[in-house]
């Protein structure tokens, strides 16, 4: 359930950031990735309640860089939800520059980038690689020093024992 996943995730975040908290007013996390990968759902799981709007609308739900503040185990988290990359309504250049400007104006230091990728896809798509390159160009490659790839939609992936063929299982685990 979301509540259980959220509380486990919250405990993990607390442990992960204990060392960073000293001298910091808050921990800043940016979630980004392609449109429809579940960025807002991850934010709701981290916070433990439904604050970020989720949906299946064409072109995504999140239109602007949006901040959600949560106090988790006495640590203040500023969680930034971004519009989806590889979206039909705007170019990645426009979106990533808007993310950069918003964070520069409001965030100070970014502690963690969570780049979200759907796990129920057969492989990383070329458009995903293009989005990653665009983030590197706008933020510099140093952005990846504190990045984590979050795999979403894991509940839709069949375990190898339930795949139709050995070839399907081998393809997935390449």
PDB file of C-alpha atoms in Angstrom:
ATOM      1  CA  UNK A   1       0.000   0.000   0.000  1.00  0.00           C
ATOM      2  CA  UNK A   2       1.036   3.608  -0.454  1.00  0.00           C
ATOM      3  CA  UNK A   3       1.077   4.238   3.320  1.00  0.00           C
ATOM      4  CA  UNK A   4       3.422   1.306   3.968  1.00  0.00           C
ATOM      5  CA  UNK A   5       5.672   2.112   1.010  1.00  0.00           C
ATOM      6  CA  UNK A   6       5.721   5.751   2.070  1.00  0.00           C
ATOM      7  CA  UNK A   7       6.718   5.003   5.657  1.00  0.00           C
ATOM      8  CA  UNK A   8       9.496   2.624   4.577  1.00  0.00           C
ATOM      9  CA  UNK A   9      10.708   5.215   2.081  1.00  0.00           C
ATOM     10  CA  UNK A  10      10.527   7.933   4.748  1.00  0.00           C
ATOM     11  CA  UNK A  11      12.687   5.870   7.121  1.00  0.00           C
ATOM     12  CA  UNK A  12      15.203   5.262   4.344  1.00  0.00           C
ATOM     13  CA  UNK A  13      15.345   8.964   3.488  1.00  0.00           C
ATOM     14  CA  UNK A  14      15.856   9.852   7.136  1.00  0.00           C
ATOM     15  CA  UNK A  15      18.790   7.448   7.393  1.00  0.00           C
ATOM     16  CA  UNK A  16      20.245   8.624   4.076  1.00  0.00           C
ATOM     17  CA  UNK A  17      20.128  12.319   4.967  1.00  0.00           C
ATOM     18  CA  UNK A  18      21.108  12.266   8.658  1.00  0.00           C
ATOM     19  CA  UNK A  19      24.662  13.323   7.784  1.00  0.00           C
ATOM     20  CA  UNK A  20      23.557  16.092   5.433  1.00  0.00           C
ATOM     21  CA  UNK A  21      21.198  17.771   7.873  1.00  0.00           C
ATOM     22  CA  UNK A  22      23.900  19.397   9.950  1.00  0.00           C
ATOM     23  CA  UNK A  23      24.014  23.032   8.910  1.00  0.00           C
ATOM     24  CA  UNK A  24      21.176  22.709   6.377  1.00  0.00           C
ATOM     25  CA  UNK A  25      17.822  24.387   6.776  1.00  0.00           C
ATOM     26  CA  UNK A  26      16.207  21.743   4.550  1.00  0.00           C
ATOM     27  CA  UNK A  27      16.958  18.877   2.179  1.00  0.00           C
ATOM     28  CA  UNK A  28      16.123  19.716  -1.447  1.00  0.00           C
ATOM     29  CA  UNK A  29      15.056  16.917  -3.796  1.00  0.00           C
ATOM     30  CA  UNK A  30      14.151  17.287  -7.472  1.00  0.00           C
ATOM     31  CA  UNK A  31      12.055  14.648  -9.233  1.00  0.00           C
ATOM     32  CA  UNK A  32      12.243  14.633 -12.990  1.00  0.00           C
ATOM     33  CA  UNK A  33      11.822  12.272 -15.911  1.00  0.00           C
ATOM     34  CA  UNK A  34       9.573  11.760 -18.895  1.00  0.00           C
ATOM     35  CA  UNK A  35       5.896  12.663 -18.840  1.00  0.00           C
ATOM     36  CA  UNK A  36       3.814   9.914 -17.233  1.00  0.00           C
ATOM     37  CA  UNK A  37       6.534   8.075 -15.316  1.00  0.00           C
ATOM     38  CA  UNK A  38       4.952   8.628 -11.901  1.00  0.00           C
ATOM     39  CA  UNK A  39       6.931  11.526 -10.435  1.00  0.00           C
ATOM     40  CA  UNK A  40       3.920  12.899  -8.545  1.00  0.00           C
ATOM     41  CA  UNK A  41       3.080   9.415  -7.227  1.00  0.00           C
ATOM     42  CA  UNK A  42       6.593   9.091  -5.803  1.00  0.00           C
ATOM     43  CA  UNK A  43       6.242  12.480  -4.121  1.00  0.00           C
ATOM     44  CA  UNK A  44       2.988  11.354  -2.502  1.00  0.00           C
ATOM     45  CA  UNK A  45       4.682   8.145  -1.334  1.00  0.00           C
ATOM     46  CA  UNK A  46       7.599  10.089   0.168  1.00  0.00           C
ATOM     47  CA  UNK A  47       5.301  12.523   1.963  1.00  0.00           C
ATOM     48  CA  UNK A  48       2.863   9.797   3.018  1.00  0.00           C
ATOM     49  CA  UNK A  49      -0.237  11.613   1.782  1.00  0.00           C
ATOM     50  CA  UNK A  50      -1.750  12.695  -1.520  1.00  0.00           C
ATOM     51  CA  UNK A  51      -0.602  16.263  -2.140  1.00  0.00           C
ATOM     52  CA  UNK A  52       0.770  16.100  -5.689  1.00  0.00           C
ATOM     53  CA  UNK A  53      -1.865  15.728  -8.388  1.00  0.00           C
ATOM     54  CA  UNK A  54      -1.579  12.409 -10.231  1.00  0.00           C
ATOM     55  CA  UNK A  55      -3.152  11.491 -13.522  1.00  0.00           C
ATOM     56  CA  UNK A  56      -3.057   9.969 -16.951  1.00  0.00           C
ATOM     57  CA  UNK A  57      -3.735  13.088 -18.995  1.00  0.00           C
ATOM     58  CA  UNK A  58      -2.065  13.455 -22.393  1.00  0.00           C
ATOM     59  CA  UNK A  59       0.831  15.829 -21.950  1.00  0.00           C
ATOM     60  CA  UNK A  60       1.109  15.165 -18.214  1.00  0.00           C
ATOM     61  CA  UNK A  61      -0.426  16.693 -15.123  1.00  0.00           C
ATOM     62  CA  UNK A  62       2.390  18.834 -13.699  1.00  0.00           C
ATOM     63  CA  UNK A  63       2.777  21.989 -15.800  1.00  0.00           C
ATOM     64  CA  UNK A  64       5.061  24.084 -13.551  1.00  0.00           C
ATOM     65  CA  UNK A  65       7.894  23.235 -11.182  1.00  0.00           C
ATOM     66  CA  UNK A  66       5.972  22.669  -7.960  1.00  0.00           C
ATOM     67  CA  UNK A  67       7.309  22.558  -4.397  1.00  0.00           C
ATOM     68  CA  UNK A  68       6.002  20.282  -1.662  1.00  0.00           C
ATOM     69  CA  UNK A  69       7.315  20.704   1.878  1.00  0.00           C
ATOM     70  CA  UNK A  70       7.288  17.837   4.355  1.00  0.00           C
ATOM     71  CA  UNK A  71       8.720  17.370   7.831  1.00  0.00           C
ATOM     72  CA  UNK A  72       9.857  13.755   8.127  1.00  0.00           C
ATOM     73  CA  UNK A  73      11.445  12.649  11.406  1.00  0.00           C
ATOM     74  CA  UNK A  74      12.172  16.292  12.258  1.00  0.00           C
ATOM     75  CA  UNK A  75      13.931  16.897   8.936  1.00  0.00           C
ATOM     76  CA  UNK A  76      12.481  19.466   6.551  1.00  0.00           C
ATOM     77  CA  UNK A  77      12.287  18.223   2.972  1.00  0.00           C
ATOM     78  CA  UNK A  78      11.645  20.515   0.020  1.00  0.00           C
ATOM     79  CA  UNK A  79      10.521  18.207  -2.769  1.00  0.00           C
ATOM     80  CA  UNK A  80      10.364  19.722  -6.257  1.00  0.00           C
ATOM     81  CA  UNK A  81       8.083  18.123  -8.855  1.00  0.00           C
ATOM     82  CA  UNK A  82       8.930  19.026 -12.444  1.00  0.00           C
ATOM     83  CA  UNK A  83       6.937  19.009 -15.652  1.00  0.00           C
ATOM     84  CA  UNK A  84       7.606  15.871 -17.674  1.00  0.00           C
ATOM     85  CA  UNK A  85      10.430  15.766 -20.151  1.00  0.00           C
ATOM     86  CA  UNK A  86       9.869  14.550 -23.710  1.00  0.00           C
ATOM     87  CA  UNK A  87       6.422  16.144 -23.479  1.00  0.00           C
ATOM     88  CA  UNK A  88       4.287  17.031 -26.483  1.00  0.00           C
ATOM     89  CA  UNK A  89       3.577  20.588 -25.332  1.00  0.00           C
ATOM     90  CA  UNK A  90       7.107  21.995 -24.755  1.00  0.00           C
ATOM     91  CA  UNK A  91      10.699  21.186 -25.686  1.00  0.00           C
ATOM     92  CA  UNK A  92      13.105  19.707 -23.155  1.00  0.00           C
ATOM     93  CA  UNK A  93      15.243  22.816 -23.497  1.00  0.00           C
ATOM     94  CA  UNK A  94      12.377  25.041 -22.309  1.00  0.00           C
ATOM     95  CA  UNK A  95      11.406  22.667 -19.491  1.00  0.00           C
ATOM     96  CA  UNK A  96      14.936  22.074 -18.155  1.00  0.00           C
ATOM     97  CA  UNK A  97      15.778  25.782 -18.213  1.00  0.00           C
ATOM     98  CA  UNK A  98      12.553  26.527 -16.319  1.00  0.00           C
ATOM     99  CA  UNK A  99      13.470  23.854 -13.754  1.00  0.00           C
ATOM    100  CA  UNK A 100      16.943  25.383 -13.401  1.00  0.00           C
ATOM    101  CA  UNK A 101      15.614  28.941 -12.985  1.00  0.00           C
ATOM    102  CA  UNK A 102      13.022  27.890 -10.402  1.00  0.00           C
ATOM    103  CA  UNK A 103      15.548  25.948  -8.346  1.00  0.00           C
ATOM    104  CA  UNK A 104      18.145  28.719  -8.577  1.00  0.00           C
ATOM    105  CA  UNK A 105      15.612  31.274  -7.350  1.00  0.00           C
ATOM    106  CA  UNK A 106      13.974  29.177  -4.601  1.00  0.00           C
ATOM    107  CA  UNK A 107      16.138  26.248  -3.642  1.00  0.00           C
ATOM    108  CA  UNK A 108      19.748  27.071  -2.951  1.00  0.00           C
ATOM    109  CA  UNK A 109      21.536  23.721  -2.943  1.00  0.00           C
ATOM    110  CA  UNK A 110      20.050  20.622  -4.580  1.00  0.00           C
ATOM    111  CA  UNK A 111      20.866  17.556  -2.477  1.00  0.00           C
ATOM    112  CA  UNK A 112      19.306  14.830  -4.602  1.00  0.00           C
ATOM    113  CA  UNK A 113      17.986  14.342  -8.121  1.00  0.00           C
ATOM    114  CA  UNK A 114      15.532  11.468  -8.472  1.00  0.00           C
ATOM    115  CA  UNK A 115      15.315  10.654 -12.172  1.00  0.00           C
ATOM    116  CA  UNK A 116      12.234   8.489 -12.736  1.00  0.00           C
ATOM    117  CA  UNK A 117      12.070   5.746 -15.363  1.00  0.00           C
ATOM    118  CA  UNK A 118       9.198   3.314 -15.962  1.00  0.00           C
ATOM    119  CA  UNK A 119      10.311  -0.203 -15.145  1.00  0.00           C
ATOM    120  CA  UNK A 120       7.534  -1.802 -17.216  1.00  0.00           C
ATOM    121  CA  UNK A 121       9.185  -0.795 -20.504  1.00  0.00           C
ATOM    122  CA  UNK A 122      11.408  -3.269 -22.341  1.00  0.00           C
ATOM    123  CA  UNK A 123      14.368  -0.898 -22.516  1.00  0.00           C
ATOM    124  CA  UNK A 124      15.478   2.666 -22.031  1.00  0.00           C
ATOM    125  CA  UNK A 125      14.160   4.673 -24.980  1.00  0.00           C
ATOM    126  CA  UNK A 126      16.241   7.026 -27.135  1.00  0.00           C
ATOM    127  CA  UNK A 127      14.037   9.919 -25.961  1.00  0.00           C
ATOM    128  CA  UNK A 128      15.005   9.078 -22.366  1.00  0.00           C
ATOM    129  CA  UNK A 129      18.690   9.377 -23.254  1.00  0.00           C
ATOM    130  CA  UNK A 130      17.998  12.694 -24.984  1.00  0.00           C
ATOM    131  CA  UNK A 131      16.281  13.999 -21.837  1.00  0.00           C
ATOM    132  CA  UNK A 132      19.241  12.912 -19.711  1.00  0.00           C
ATOM    133  CA  UNK A 133      21.655  14.691 -22.090  1.00  0.00           C
ATOM    134  CA  UNK A 134      19.529  17.842 -21.906  1.00  0.00           C
ATOM    135  CA  UNK A 135      19.674  17.818 -18.094  1.00  0.00           C
ATOM    136  CA  UNK A 136      23.462  17.418 -18.288  1.00  0.00           C
ATOM    137  CA  UNK A 137      23.739  20.399 -20.640  1.00  0.00           C
ATOM    138  CA  UNK A 138      21.576  22.713 -18.539  1.00  0.00           C
ATOM    139  CA  UNK A 139      22.795  21.683 -15.070  1.00  0.00           C
ATOM    140  CA  UNK A 140      26.286  20.399 -16.074  1.00  0.00           C
ATOM    141  CA  UNK A 141      27.214  16.712 -15.728  1.00  0.00           C
ATOM    142  CA  UNK A 142      27.844  17.256 -11.987  1.00  0.00           C
ATOM    143  CA  UNK A 143      24.066  16.917 -11.494  1.00  0.00           C
ATOM    144  CA  UNK A 144      24.562  13.142 -11.733  1.00  0.00           C
ATOM    145  CA  UNK A 145      26.962  13.095  -8.745  1.00  0.00           C
ATOM    146  CA  UNK A 146      23.921  13.161  -6.437  1.00  0.00           C
ATOM    147  CA  UNK A 147      21.367  11.413  -8.648  1.00  0.00           C
ATOM    148  CA  UNK A 148      19.358   8.252  -8.149  1.00  0.00           C
ATOM    149  CA  UNK A 149      17.364   6.500 -10.850  1.00  0.00           C
ATOM    150  CA  UNK A 150      13.938   5.617  -9.458  1.00  0.00           C
ATOM    151  CA  UNK A 151      12.218   2.730 -11.229  1.00  0.00           C
ATOM    152  CA  UNK A 152       8.455   3.225 -11.305  1.00  0.00           C
ATOM    153  CA  UNK A 153       5.561   0.915 -12.253  1.00  0.00           C
ATOM    154  CA  UNK A 154       7.428  -2.095 -10.821  1.00  0.00           C
ATOM    155  CA  UNK A 155       4.067  -3.619  -9.909  1.00  0.00           C
ATOM    156  CA  UNK A 156       3.431  -4.123 -13.646  1.00  0.00           C
ATOM    157  CA  UNK A 157       6.570  -6.181 -14.280  1.00  0.00           C
ATOM    158  CA  UNK A 158       6.110  -9.930 -14.341  1.00  0.00           C
ATOM    159  CA  UNK A 159       8.635 -11.972 -12.412  1.00  0.00           C
ATOM    160  CA  UNK A 160      10.737 -14.240 -14.669  1.00  0.00           C
ATOM    161  CA  UNK A 161       8.721 -17.304 -13.604  1.00  0.00           C
ATOM    162  CA  UNK A 162       5.558 -15.734 -15.063  1.00  0.00           C
ATOM    163  CA  UNK A 163       7.010 -14.564 -18.373  1.00  0.00           C
ATOM    164  CA  UNK A 164       5.892 -16.412 -21.485  1.00  0.00           C
ATOM    165  CA  UNK A 165       9.314 -17.591 -22.572  1.00  0.00           C
ATOM    166  CA  UNK A 166      12.870 -17.898 -21.419  1.00  0.00           C
ATOM    167  CA  UNK A 167      13.734 -15.405 -24.178  1.00  0.00           C
ATOM    168  CA  UNK A 168      11.452 -12.777 -22.579  1.00  0.00           C
ATOM    169  CA  UNK A 169      13.119 -13.283 -19.206  1.00  0.00           C
ATOM    170  CA  UNK A 170      16.597 -13.148 -20.777  1.00  0.00           C
ATOM    171  CA  UNK A 171      15.687  -9.940 -22.651  1.00  0.00           C
ATOM    172  CA  UNK A 172      14.490  -8.235 -19.464  1.00  0.00           C
ATOM    173  CA  UNK A 173      17.595  -9.091 -17.462  1.00  0.00           C
ATOM    174  CA  UNK A 174      20.196  -8.146 -20.131  1.00  0.00           C
TER     175      UNK A 174
END
